[in-house]
Amino acid sequence: MSYFKDVTAIKYEGKNSKNPLAFKYYNPDELVGGQRMEDILRFSVAYWHTFSAEGSDMFGSGTWARPWETGTPMERAKKRVEAAFEFMQKLGVKYFCFHDVDIAPEGETLKETFANLDEIAKLIKEKMDETGIKLLWGTSNLFGHPRFMHGAATSPNADVFAYSAAKVKKAMEITKELGGENYVFWGGREGYETLLNTDMALELDNFARFLHMAVDYAKEIGFTGQFLIEPKPKEPTKHQYDFDTATVIAFLRKYGLDDYFKVNIEANHATLAGHTFQHELHVARINGMLGSVDANQGDMLLGWDTDQFPTNIYDTTMAMYEILKNGGLAPGGLNFDAKVRRGSFEPVDLFYGHIAGMDAFAKGLKVAHRLLEDRVLEDFIADRYKSFTEGIGKDIVDGKVGFKELAEYAMENDQIVNQSGRQEYLEAIVNQYILETE
Ligand code: XUL
Ligand code: CO
């Protein structure tokens, strides 16, 4: 059974191609800095948006034509596996990600839910073996069901904490069984609505207890994938505890978890926090915490998570700049946590969305590589801070002076001369690199 009969394998045809079902920039075998594009970009398809969701929103029901979504919940889950692997093979993406509930329906009991998961995971494993497609990360949905109304690991109800632990334990086992390279924690309802009813100190302590238990269990079963926390400031809760990268890092350090976790940066979550995508990648990188990326984009005129396919070349360029400076993302990757618009309801739109995102990142990669190769920003920045490489600046960096010595120095050097920051000059250069890169 084919669900995408009219689409054949998507090929690279180059920038002059007019074929909408072809890559214009993404050429998996092309070398960038001596490395294959495919190996740098490590694209991944998000199971939930692309195969399980139906295109509903707060004002209306689903619109998406998904021919595999017919029959009983388990029949649908099985057909979804067929559709997913056909799609990923044709698209030429080597990774995917899922939540437990994306792949198998919940049963009446936890036991039944786990049996459903085992049955579908077996099918997925067969498809993975057959196609060579791999699991970038697995996760557990601890936010959709009403039982998580007050949170999961941060719920005031200890039974919910226990239930959540059982779900993560199972999702981790399945992730291990499928060779998943990472495991993600996105705290969908780990936050609060009002402080009038919230013991924030206990909730944060419990969240840390939960993550320590996850670390212990991973060691126990020999799961060696990277643990990732995905920051997001709000939505669904008014205030989420994993607000942004800086908040997450402070939390991890406070509770002695920083050796076991990195962050999964999502572009749209960055902008919801009032940061740029690049800011979040940069903060993660300079702290040695950049693990993986949920590659999407938001709409700057809307205050919520629109999860659009990333098409803004400027953003993908600066993202790839940070990722290259990080030495890549592996074992993380670029996961398209993105959905087609509600009006883009045909299955072929799934190809258009992913192709647009892959081309935008491939182009961004090429531009970023050139910027780095020519040391455009590096040399400028090094020059801007050169006062710290000699004289009094070097003494500051080397810890040789304190306020007394600096005051003496300042008395003799109080006629300050500054240099221009040249922001517009640099912006024009970045534009030139974007426009000129083939
Ligand atoms: C929600 C979101 C999630 C996580 C995984 O905003 O990004 O899909 O990526 O739970
Ligand atoms: Co995400």
mmCIF file with all atom_site columns, C-alpha atoms in Angstrom, residues 177-376:
data_model
loop_
_atom_site.group_PDB
_atom_site.id
_atom_site.type_symbol
_atom_site.label_atom_id
_atom_site.label_alt_id
_atom_site.label_comp_id
_atom_site.label_asym_id
_atom_site.label_entity_id
_atom_site.label_seq_id
_atom_site.pdbx_PDB_ins_code
_atom_site.Cartn_x
_atom_site.Cartn_y
_atom_site.Cartn_z
_atom_site.occupancy
_atom_site.B_iso_or_equiv
_atom_site.pdbx_formal_charge
_atom_site.auth_seq_id
_atom_site.auth_comp_id
_atom_site.auth_asym_id
_atom_site.auth_atom_id
_atom_site.pdbx_PDB_model_num
ATOM 1   C CA . GLU A 1 177 ? 15.438 -0.751 22.063 1.00 0.00 ? 177 GLU A CA 1
ATOM 2   C CA . LEU A 1 178 ? 15.176 1.317  18.875 1.00 0.00 ? 178 LEU A CA 1
ATOM 3   C CA . GLY A 1 179 ? 18.726 2.637  19.233 1.00 0.00 ? 179 GLY A CA 1
ATOM 4   C CA . GLY A 1 180 ? 17.569 6.207  19.943 1.00 0.00 ? 180 GLY A CA 1
ATOM 5   C CA . GLU A 1 181 ? 20.514 8.588  20.134 1.00 0.00 ? 181 GLU A CA 1
ATOM 6   C CA . ASN A 1 182 ? 18.856 11.022 22.573 1.00 0.00 ? 182 ASN A CA 1
ATOM 7   C CA . TYR A 1 183 ? 15.941 11.247 24.967 1.00 0.00 ? 183 TYR A CA 1
ATOM 8   C CA . VAL A 1 184 ? 13.998 14.518 25.311 1.00 0.00 ? 184 VAL A CA 1
ATOM 9   C CA . PHE A 1 185 ? 12.177 16.065 28.251 1.00 0.00 ? 185 PHE A CA 1
ATOM 10  C CA . TRP A 1 186 ? 9.878  18.884 27.271 1.00 0.00 ? 186 TRP A CA 1
ATOM 11  C CA . GLY A 1 187 ? 7.981  20.039 30.357 1.00 0.00 ? 187 GLY A CA 1
ATOM 12  C CA . GLY A 1 188 ? 4.652  20.692 28.705 1.00 0.00 ? 188 GLY A CA 1
ATOM 13  C CA . ARG A 1 189 ? 2.772  21.229 31.952 1.00 0.00 ? 189 ARG A CA 1
ATOM 14  C CA . GLU A 1 190 ? 5.747  21.592 34.279 1.00 0.00 ? 190 GLU A CA 1
ATOM 15  C CA . GLY A 1 191 ? 4.958  25.138 35.343 1.00 0.00 ? 191 GLY A CA 1
ATOM 16  C CA . TYR A 1 192 ? 2.130  27.003 37.016 1.00 0.00 ? 192 TYR A CA 1
ATOM 17  C CA . GLU A 1 193 ? -0.995 29.028 36.353 1.00 0.00 ? 193 GLU A CA 1
ATOM 18  C CA . THR A 1 194 ? -1.053 31.002 39.624 1.00 0.00 ? 194 THR A CA 1
ATOM 19  C CA . LEU A 1 195 ? 1.255  31.269 42.618 1.00 0.00 ? 195 LEU A CA 1
ATOM 20  C CA . LEU A 1 196 ? -1.853 31.460 44.823 1.00 0.00 ? 196 LEU A CA 1
ATOM 21  C CA . ASN A 1 197 ? -2.027 27.654 44.769 1.00 0.00 ? 197 ASN A CA 1
ATOM 22  C CA . THR A 1 198 ? 1.577  26.694 43.975 1.00 0.00 ? 198 THR A CA 1
ATOM 23  C CA . ASP A 1 199 ? 4.510  25.480 46.075 1.00 0.00 ? 199 ASP A CA 1
ATOM 24  C CA . MET A 1 200 ? 7.152  26.367 43.513 1.00 0.00 ? 200 MET A CA 1
ATOM 25  C CA . ALA A 1 201 ? 10.061 25.298 45.724 1.00 0.00 ? 201 ALA A CA 1
ATOM 26  C CA . LEU A 1 202 ? 8.641  21.786 46.164 1.00 0.00 ? 202 LEU A CA 1
ATOM 27  C CA . GLU A 1 203 ? 7.685  21.508 42.489 1.00 0.00 ? 203 GLU A CA 1
ATOM 28  C CA . LEU A 1 204 ? 11.217 22.370 41.379 1.00 0.00 ? 204 LEU A CA 1
ATOM 29  C CA . ASP A 1 205 ? 12.750 19.967 43.919 1.00 0.00 ? 205 ASP A CA 1
ATOM 30  C CA . ASN A 1 206 ? 10.405 17.239 42.674 1.00 0.00 ? 206 ASN A CA 1
ATOM 31  C CA . PHE A 1 207 ? 11.254 17.971 39.060 1.00 0.00 ? 207 PHE A CA 1
ATOM 32  C CA . ALA A 1 208 ? 14.931 17.508 39.900 1.00 0.00 ? 208 ALA A CA 1
ATOM 33  C CA . ARG A 1 209 ? 14.151 14.296 41.823 1.00 0.00 ? 209 ARG A CA 1
ATOM 34  C CA . PHE A 1 210 ? 12.335 13.000 38.751 1.00 0.00 ? 210 PHE A CA 1
ATOM 35  C CA . LEU A 1 211 ? 15.258 13.772 36.443 1.00 0.00 ? 211 LEU A CA 1
ATOM 36  C CA . HIS A 1 212 ? 17.745 12.149 38.836 1.00 0.00 ? 212 HIS A CA 1
ATOM 37  C CA . MET A 1 213 ? 15.581 9.023  38.797 1.00 0.00 ? 213 MET A CA 1
ATOM 38  C CA . ALA A 1 214 ? 15.683 9.099  34.990 1.00 0.00 ? 214 ALA A CA 1
ATOM 39  C CA . VAL A 1 215 ? 19.486 9.338  35.058 1.00 0.00 ? 215 VAL A CA 1
ATOM 40  C CA . ASP A 1 216 ? 19.683 6.440  37.520 1.00 0.00 ? 216 ASP A CA 1
ATOM 41  C CA . TYR A 1 217 ? 17.361 4.295  35.449 1.00 0.00 ? 217 TYR A CA 1
ATOM 42  C CA . ALA A 1 218 ? 19.282 5.014  32.239 1.00 0.00 ? 218 ALA A CA 1
ATOM 43  C CA . LYS A 1 219 ? 22.434 3.770  33.972 1.00 0.00 ? 219 LYS A CA 1
ATOM 44  C CA . GLU A 1 220 ? 20.595 0.712  35.228 1.00 0.00 ? 220 GLU A CA 1
ATOM 45  C CA . ILE A 1 221 ? 19.402 -0.365 31.776 1.00 0.00 ? 221 ILE A CA 1
ATOM 46  C CA . GLY A 1 222 ? 22.498 0.823  29.925 1.00 0.00 ? 222 GLY A CA 1
ATOM 47  C CA . PHE A 1 223 ? 20.785 3.546  27.918 1.00 0.00 ? 223 PHE A CA 1
ATOM 48  C CA . THR A 1 224 ? 23.653 5.743  26.743 1.00 0.00 ? 224 THR A CA 1
ATOM 49  C CA . GLY A 1 225 ? 21.742 8.283  24.649 1.00 0.00 ? 225 GLY A CA 1
ATOM 50  C CA . GLN A 1 226 ? 22.059 11.973 25.459 1.00 0.00 ? 226 GLN A CA 1
ATOM 51  C CA . PHE A 1 227 ? 19.386 13.424 27.776 1.00 0.00 ? 227 PHE A CA 1
ATOM 52  C CA . LEU A 1 228 ? 17.970 16.736 26.557 1.00 0.00 ? 228 LEU A CA 1
ATOM 53  C CA . ILE A 1 229 ? 15.732 19.355 28.115 1.00 0.00 ? 229 ILE A CA 1
ATOM 54  C CA . GLU A 1 230 ? 13.745 21.483 25.695 1.00 0.00 ? 230 GLU A CA 1
ATOM 55  C CA . PRO A 1 231 ? 13.206 25.016 27.042 1.00 0.00 ? 231 PRO A CA 1
ATOM 56  C CA . LYS A 1 232 ? 9.959  26.895 26.454 1.00 0.00 ? 232 LYS A CA 1
ATOM 57  C CA . PRO A 1 233 ? 8.759  29.937 28.430 1.00 0.00 ? 233 PRO A CA 1
ATOM 58  C CA . LYS A 1 234 ? 4.987  29.515 28.266 1.00 0.00 ? 234 LYS A CA 1
ATOM 59  C CA . GLU A 1 235 ? 2.193  27.581 26.563 1.00 0.00 ? 235 GLU A CA 1
ATOM 60  C CA . PRO A 1 236 ? 0.481  25.501 27.705 1.00 0.00 ? 236 PRO A CA 1
ATOM 61  C CA . THR A 1 237 ? 1.155  26.851 31.209 1.00 0.00 ? 237 THR A CA 1
ATOM 62  C CA . LYS A 1 238 ? 1.323  30.557 31.918 1.00 0.00 ? 238 LYS A CA 1
ATOM 63  C CA . HIS A 1 239 ? 4.871  30.145 33.201 1.00 0.00 ? 239 HIS A CA 1
ATOM 64  C CA . GLN A 1 240 ? 6.981  27.089 32.438 1.00 0.00 ? 240 GLN A CA 1
ATOM 65  C CA . TYR A 1 241 ? 9.883  26.116 34.653 1.00 0.00 ? 241 TYR A CA 1
ATOM 66  C CA . ASP A 1 242 ? 12.173 25.391 31.671 1.00 0.00 ? 242 ASP A CA 1
ATOM 67  C CA . PHE A 1 243 ? 11.743 29.017 30.583 1.00 0.00 ? 243 PHE A CA 1
ATOM 68  C CA . ASP A 1 244 ? 14.860 29.384 28.429 1.00 0.00 ? 244 ASP A CA 1
ATOM 69  C CA . THR A 1 245 ? 18.390 28.011 28.145 1.00 0.00 ? 245 THR A CA 1
ATOM 70  C CA . ALA A 1 246 ? 19.858 30.195 30.887 1.00 0.00 ? 246 ALA A CA 1
ATOM 71  C CA . THR A 1 247 ? 17.087 29.162 33.301 1.00 0.00 ? 247 THR A CA 1
ATOM 72  C CA . VAL A 1 248 ? 17.528 25.483 32.443 1.00 0.00 ? 248 VAL A CA 1
ATOM 73  C CA . ILE A 1 249 ? 21.289 25.627 32.916 1.00 0.00 ? 249 ILE A CA 1
ATOM 74  C CA . ALA A 1 250 ? 20.910 27.299 36.333 1.00 0.00 ? 250 ALA A CA 1
ATOM 75  C CA . PHE A 1 251 ? 18.366 24.630 37.326 1.00 0.00 ? 251 PHE A CA 1
ATOM 76  C CA . LEU A 1 252 ? 20.601 21.763 36.164 1.00 0.00 ? 252 LEU A CA 1
ATOM 77  C CA . ARG A 1 253 ? 23.605 23.175 38.008 1.00 0.00 ? 253 ARG A CA 1
ATOM 78  C CA . LYS A 1 254 ? 21.665 23.796 41.217 1.00 0.00 ? 254 LYS A CA 1
ATOM 79  C CA . TYR A 1 255 ? 20.540 20.171 41.330 1.00 0.00 ? 255 TYR A CA 1
ATOM 80  C CA . GLY A 1 256 ? 23.777 18.550 40.118 1.00 0.00 ? 256 GLY A CA 1
ATOM 81  C CA . LEU A 1 257 ? 22.239 17.427 36.821 1.00 0.00 ? 257 LEU A CA 1
ATOM 82  C CA . ASP A 1 258 ? 24.405 19.413 34.410 1.00 0.00 ? 258 ASP A CA 1
ATOM 83  C CA . ASP A 1 259 ? 26.699 16.499 33.569 1.00 0.00 ? 259 ASP A CA 1
ATOM 84  C CA . TYR A 1 260 ? 23.768 14.428 32.332 1.00 0.00 ? 260 TYR A CA 1
ATOM 85  C CA . PHE A 1 261 ? 21.705 16.889 30.314 1.00 0.00 ? 261 PHE A CA 1
ATOM 86  C CA . LYS A 1 262 ? 22.061 19.219 27.380 1.00 0.00 ? 262 LYS A CA 1
ATOM 87  C CA . VAL A 1 263 ? 19.394 21.383 25.764 1.00 0.00 ? 263 VAL A CA 1
ATOM 88  C CA . ASN A 1 264 ? 17.222 20.890 22.711 1.00 0.00 ? 264 ASN A CA 1
ATOM 89  C CA . ILE A 1 265 ? 16.697 24.390 21.321 1.00 0.00 ? 265 ILE A CA 1
ATOM 90  C CA . GLU A 1 266 ? 13.491 25.085 19.441 1.00 0.00 ? 266 GLU A CA 1
ATOM 91  C CA . ALA A 1 267 ? 13.464 28.239 17.326 1.00 0.00 ? 267 ALA A CA 1
ATOM 92  C CA . ASN A 1 268 ? 9.844  29.162 18.074 1.00 0.00 ? 268 ASN A CA 1
ATOM 93  C CA . HIS A 1 269 ? 10.374 28.621 21.819 1.00 0.00 ? 269 HIS A CA 1
ATOM 94  C CA . ALA A 1 270 ? 13.336 31.008 21.695 1.00 0.00 ? 270 ALA A CA 1
ATOM 95  C CA . THR A 1 271 ? 11.249 33.780 20.184 1.00 0.00 ? 271 THR A CA 1
ATOM 96  C CA . LEU A 1 272 ? 8.400  33.170 22.659 1.00 0.00 ? 272 LEU A CA 1
ATOM 97  C CA . ALA A 1 273 ? 10.982 33.781 25.416 1.00 0.00 ? 273 ALA A CA 1
ATOM 98  C CA . GLY A 1 274 ? 11.873 37.114 23.836 1.00 0.00 ? 274 GLY A CA 1
ATOM 99  C CA . HIS A 1 275 ? 15.155 35.815 22.419 1.00 0.00 ? 275 HIS A CA 1
ATOM 100 C CA . THR A 1 276 ? 16.373 35.145 18.932 1.00 0.00 ? 276 THR A CA 1
ATOM 101 C CA . PHE A 1 277 ? 16.967 31.554 17.842 1.00 0.00 ? 277 PHE A CA 1
ATOM 102 C CA . GLN A 1 278 ? 20.657 32.421 17.603 1.00 0.00 ? 278 GLN A CA 1
ATOM 103 C CA . HIS A 1 279 ? 20.710 33.769 21.167 1.00 0.00 ? 279 HIS A CA 1
ATOM 104 C CA . GLU A 1 280 ? 19.482 30.474 22.575 1.00 0.00 ? 280 GLU A CA 1
ATOM 105 C CA . LEU A 1 281 ? 21.927 28.435 20.486 1.00 0.00 ? 281 LEU A CA 1
ATOM 106 C CA . HIS A 1 282 ? 24.735 30.768 21.505 1.00 0.00 ? 282 HIS A CA 1
ATOM 107 C CA . VAL A 1 283 ? 23.980 30.595 25.248 1.00 0.00 ? 283 VAL A CA 1
ATOM 108 C CA . ALA A 1 284 ? 23.832 26.807 25.017 1.00 0.00 ? 284 ALA A CA 1
ATOM 109 C CA . ARG A 1 285 ? 27.037 26.602 23.001 1.00 0.00 ? 285 ARG A CA 1
ATOM 110 C CA . ILE A 1 286 ? 29.239 28.799 25.187 1.00 0.00 ? 286 ILE A CA 1
ATOM 111 C CA . ASN A 1 287 ? 28.136 26.711 28.178 1.00 0.00 ? 287 ASN A CA 1
ATOM 112 C CA . GLY A 1 288 ? 28.873 23.395 26.463 1.00 0.00 ? 288 GLY A CA 1
ATOM 113 C CA . MET A 1 289 ? 25.172 22.516 26.576 1.00 0.00 ? 289 MET A CA 1
ATOM 114 C CA . LEU A 1 290 ? 24.028 22.582 22.945 1.00 0.00 ? 290 LEU A CA 1
ATOM 115 C CA . GLY A 1 291 ? 22.628 19.136 22.266 1.00 0.00 ? 291 GLY A CA 1
ATOM 116 C CA . SER A 1 292 ? 20.012 19.252 19.535 1.00 0.00 ? 292 SER A CA 1
ATOM 117 C CA . VAL A 1 293 ? 17.598 21.523 17.690 1.00 0.00 ? 293 VAL A CA 1
ATOM 118 C CA . ASP A 1 294 ? 13.881 21.587 16.975 1.00 0.00 ? 294 ASP A CA 1
ATOM 119 C CA . ALA A 1 295 ? 14.043 23.318 13.613 1.00 0.00 ? 295 ALA A CA 1
ATOM 120 C CA . ASN A 1 296 ? 11.006 25.476 12.983 1.00 0.00 ? 296 ASN A CA 1
ATOM 121 C CA . GLN A 1 297 ? 10.035 29.124 13.044 1.00 0.00 ? 297 GLN A CA 1
ATOM 122 C CA . GLY A 1 298 ? 7.330  31.257 14.626 1.00 0.00 ? 298 GLY A CA 1
ATOM 123 C CA . ASP A 1 299 ? 5.369  34.212 13.351 1.00 0.00 ? 299 ASP A CA 1
ATOM 124 C CA . MET A 1 300 ? 6.659  37.422 14.916 1.00 0.00 ? 300 MET A CA 1
ATOM 125 C CA . LEU A 1 301 ? 3.167  38.940 14.800 1.00 0.00 ? 301 LEU A CA 1
ATOM 126 C CA . LEU A 1 302 ? 1.644  36.121 16.853 1.00 0.00 ? 302 LEU A CA 1
ATOM 127 C CA . GLY A 1 303 ? 2.326  35.404 20.504 1.00 0.00 ? 303 GLY A CA 1
ATOM 128 C CA . TRP A 1 304 ? 2.088  31.635 20.396 1.00 0.00 ? 304 TRP A CA 1
ATOM 129 C CA . ASP A 1 305 ? 3.917  28.575 19.119 1.00 0.00 ? 305 ASP A CA 1
ATOM 130 C CA . THR A 1 306 ? 3.003  28.361 15.433 1.00 0.00 ? 306 THR A CA 1
ATOM 131 C CA . ASP A 1 307 ? 5.596  25.644 14.657 1.00 0.00 ? 307 ASP A CA 1
ATOM 132 C CA . GLN A 1 308 ? 6.052  26.646 11.025 1.00 0.00 ? 308 GLN A CA 1
ATOM 133 C CA . PHE A 1 309 ? 8.585  25.100 8.683  1.00 0.00 ? 309 PHE A CA 1
ATOM 134 C CA . PRO A 1 310 ? 11.818 27.116 8.839  1.00 0.00 ? 310 PRO A CA 1
ATOM 135 C CA . THR A 1 311 ? 12.171 29.157 5.652  1.00 0.00 ? 311 THR A CA 1
ATOM 136 C CA . ASN A 1 312 ? 13.902 32.303 6.880  1.00 0.00 ? 312 ASN A CA 1
ATOM 137 C CA . ILE A 1 313 ? 17.418 32.105 5.397  1.00 0.00 ? 313 ILE A CA 1
ATOM 138 C CA . TYR A 1 314 ? 18.823 34.747 7.713  1.00 0.00 ? 314 TYR A CA 1
ATOM 139 C CA . ASP A 1 315 ? 17.796 32.681 10.748 1.00 0.00 ? 315 ASP A CA 1
ATOM 140 C CA . THR A 1 316 ? 19.007 29.380 9.319  1.00 0.00 ? 316 THR A CA 1
ATOM 141 C CA . THR A 1 317 ? 22.333 31.039 8.461  1.00 0.00 ? 317 THR A CA 1
ATOM 142 C CA . MET A 1 318 ? 22.924 32.315 11.972 1.00 0.00 ? 318 MET A CA 1
ATOM 143 C CA . ALA A 1 319 ? 21.700 29.013 13.411 1.00 0.00 ? 319 ALA A CA 1
ATOM 144 C CA . MET A 1 320 ? 24.156 27.043 11.282 1.00 0.00 ? 320 MET A CA 1
ATOM 145 C CA . TYR A 1 321 ? 26.865 29.527 12.238 1.00 0.00 ? 321 TYR A CA 1
ATOM 146 C CA . GLU A 1 322 ? 26.351 28.605 15.904 1.00 0.00 ? 322 GLU A CA 1
ATOM 147 C CA . ILE A 1 323 ? 26.037 24.902 15.112 1.00 0.00 ? 323 ILE A CA 1
ATOM 148 C CA . LEU A 1 324 ? 29.279 24.853 13.104 1.00 0.00 ? 324 LEU A CA 1
ATOM 149 C CA . LYS A 1 325 ? 31.049 26.750 15.871 1.00 0.00 ? 325 LYS A CA 1
ATOM 150 C CA . ASN A 1 326 ? 29.719 24.070 18.213 1.00 0.00 ? 326 ASN A CA 1
ATOM 151 C CA . GLY A 1 327 ? 31.456 21.413 16.121 1.00 0.00 ? 327 GLY A CA 1
ATOM 152 C CA . GLY A 1 328 ? 28.077 20.149 14.898 1.00 0.00 ? 328 GLY A CA 1
ATOM 153 C CA . LEU A 1 329 ? 25.155 18.684 16.814 1.00 0.00 ? 329 LEU A CA 1
ATOM 154 C CA . ALA A 1 330 ? 25.774 14.934 16.851 1.00 0.00 ? 330 ALA A CA 1
ATOM 155 C CA . PRO A 1 331 ? 24.359 12.899 18.501 1.00 0.00 ? 331 PRO A CA 1
ATOM 156 C CA . GLY A 1 332 ? 21.665 15.591 18.180 1.00 0.00 ? 332 GLY A CA 1
ATOM 157 C CA . GLY A 1 333 ? 20.223 16.789 14.905 1.00 0.00 ? 333 GLY A CA 1
ATOM 158 C CA . LEU A 1 334 ? 17.805 19.172 13.214 1.00 0.00 ? 334 LEU A CA 1
ATOM 159 C CA . ASN A 1 335 ? 14.350 17.868 13.981 1.00 0.00 ? 335 ASN A CA 1
ATOM 160 C CA . PHE A 1 336 ? 11.516 19.499 12.057 1.00 0.00 ? 336 PHE A CA 1
ATOM 161 C CA . ASP A 1 337 ? 9.172  20.133 14.962 1.00 0.00 ? 337 ASP A CA 1
ATOM 162 C CA . ALA A 1 338 ? 7.025  21.894 12.385 1.00 0.00 ? 338 ALA A CA 1
ATOM 163 C CA . LYS A 1 339 ? 3.600  21.512 10.883 1.00 0.00 ? 339 LYS A CA 1
ATOM 164 C CA . VAL A 1 340 ? 2.052  22.552 7.626  1.00 0.00 ? 340 VAL A CA 1
ATOM 165 C CA . ARG A 1 341 ? -0.660 25.214 7.922  1.00 0.00 ? 341 ARG A CA 1
ATOM 166 C CA . ARG A 1 342 ? -4.229 24.094 8.450  1.00 0.00 ? 342 ARG A CA 1
ATOM 167 C CA . GLY A 1 343 ? -5.050 25.099 4.893  1.00 0.00 ? 343 GLY A CA 1
ATOM 168 C CA . SER A 1 344 ? -2.158 23.070 3.460  1.00 0.00 ? 344 SER A CA 1
ATOM 169 C CA . PHE A 1 345 ? -4.231 19.947 3.808  1.00 0.00 ? 345 PHE A CA 1
ATOM 170 C CA . GLU A 1 346 ? -2.963 17.636 1.070  1.00 0.00 ? 346 GLU A CA 1
ATOM 171 C CA . PRO A 1 347 ? -0.384 14.920 1.825  1.00 0.00 ? 347 PRO A CA 1
ATOM 172 C CA . VAL A 1 348 ? 1.950  16.417 -0.809 1.00 0.00 ? 348 VAL A CA 1
ATOM 173 C CA . ASP A 1 349 ? 2.157  19.585 1.332  1.00 0.00 ? 349 ASP A CA 1
ATOM 174 C CA . LEU A 1 350 ? 4.166  17.518 3.824  1.00 0.00 ? 350 LEU A CA 1
ATOM 175 C CA . PHE A 1 351 ? 6.860  17.163 1.169  1.00 0.00 ? 351 PHE A CA 1
ATOM 176 C CA . TYR A 1 352 ? 6.762  20.863 0.282  1.00 0.00 ? 352 TYR A CA 1
ATOM 177 C CA . GLY A 1 353 ? 7.148  21.836 3.949  1.00 0.00 ? 353 GLY A CA 1
ATOM 178 C CA . HIS A 1 354 ? 10.111 19.563 4.570  1.00 0.00 ? 354 HIS A CA 1
ATOM 179 C CA . ILE A 1 355 ? 11.815 20.413 1.279  1.00 0.00 ? 355 ILE A CA 1
ATOM 180 C CA . ALA A 1 356 ? 11.506 24.140 2.101  1.00 0.00 ? 356 ALA A CA 1
ATOM 181 C CA . GLY A 1 357 ? 13.028 23.577 5.540  1.00 0.00 ? 357 GLY A CA 1
ATOM 182 C CA . MET A 1 358 ? 15.835 21.349 4.285  1.00 0.00 ? 358 MET A CA 1
ATOM 183 C CA . ASP A 1 359 ? 16.783 23.775 1.527  1.00 0.00 ? 359 ASP A CA 1
ATOM 184 C CA . ALA A 1 360 ? 16.710 26.726 3.941  1.00 0.00 ? 360 ALA A CA 1
ATOM 185 C CA . PHE A 1 361 ? 19.088 24.927 6.316  1.00 0.00 ? 361 PHE A CA 1
ATOM 186 C CA . ALA A 1 362 ? 21.339 23.693 3.491  1.00 0.00 ? 362 ALA A CA 1
ATOM 187 C CA . LYS A 1 363 ? 21.677 27.228 2.188  1.00 0.00 ? 363 LYS A CA 1
ATOM 188 C CA . GLY A 1 364 ? 22.225 28.525 5.736  1.00 0.00 ? 364 GLY A CA 1
ATOM 189 C CA . LEU A 1 365 ? 24.942 25.908 6.211  1.00 0.00 ? 365 LEU A CA 1
ATOM 190 C CA . LYS A 1 366 ? 26.773 26.999 3.054  1.00 0.00 ? 366 LYS A CA 1
ATOM 191 C CA . VAL A 1 367 ? 26.622 30.674 3.980  1.00 0.00 ? 367 VAL A CA 1
ATOM 192 C CA . ALA A 1 368 ? 27.685 30.030 7.576  1.00 0.00 ? 368 ALA A CA 1
ATOM 193 C CA . HIS A 1 369 ? 30.599 27.895 6.416  1.00 0.00 ? 369 HIS A CA 1
ATOM 194 C CA . ARG A 1 370 ? 31.854 30.711 4.173  1.00 0.00 ? 370 ARG A CA 1
ATOM 195 C CA . LEU A 1 371 ? 31.440 33.299 6.921  1.00 0.00 ? 371 LEU A CA 1
ATOM 196 C CA . LEU A 1 372 ? 33.519 31.118 9.226  1.00 0.00 ? 372 LEU A CA 1
ATOM 197 C CA . GLU A 1 373 ? 36.086 30.196 6.608  1.00 0.00 ? 373 GLU A CA 1
ATOM 198 C CA . ASP A 1 374 ? 36.699 33.880 5.867  1.00 0.00 ? 374 ASP A CA 1
ATOM 199 C CA . ARG A 1 375 ? 36.684 34.671 9.600  1.00 0.00 ? 375 ARG A CA 1
ATOM 200 C CA . VAL A 1 376 ? 34.394 37.621 8.842  1.00 0.00 ? 376 VAL A CA 1
#
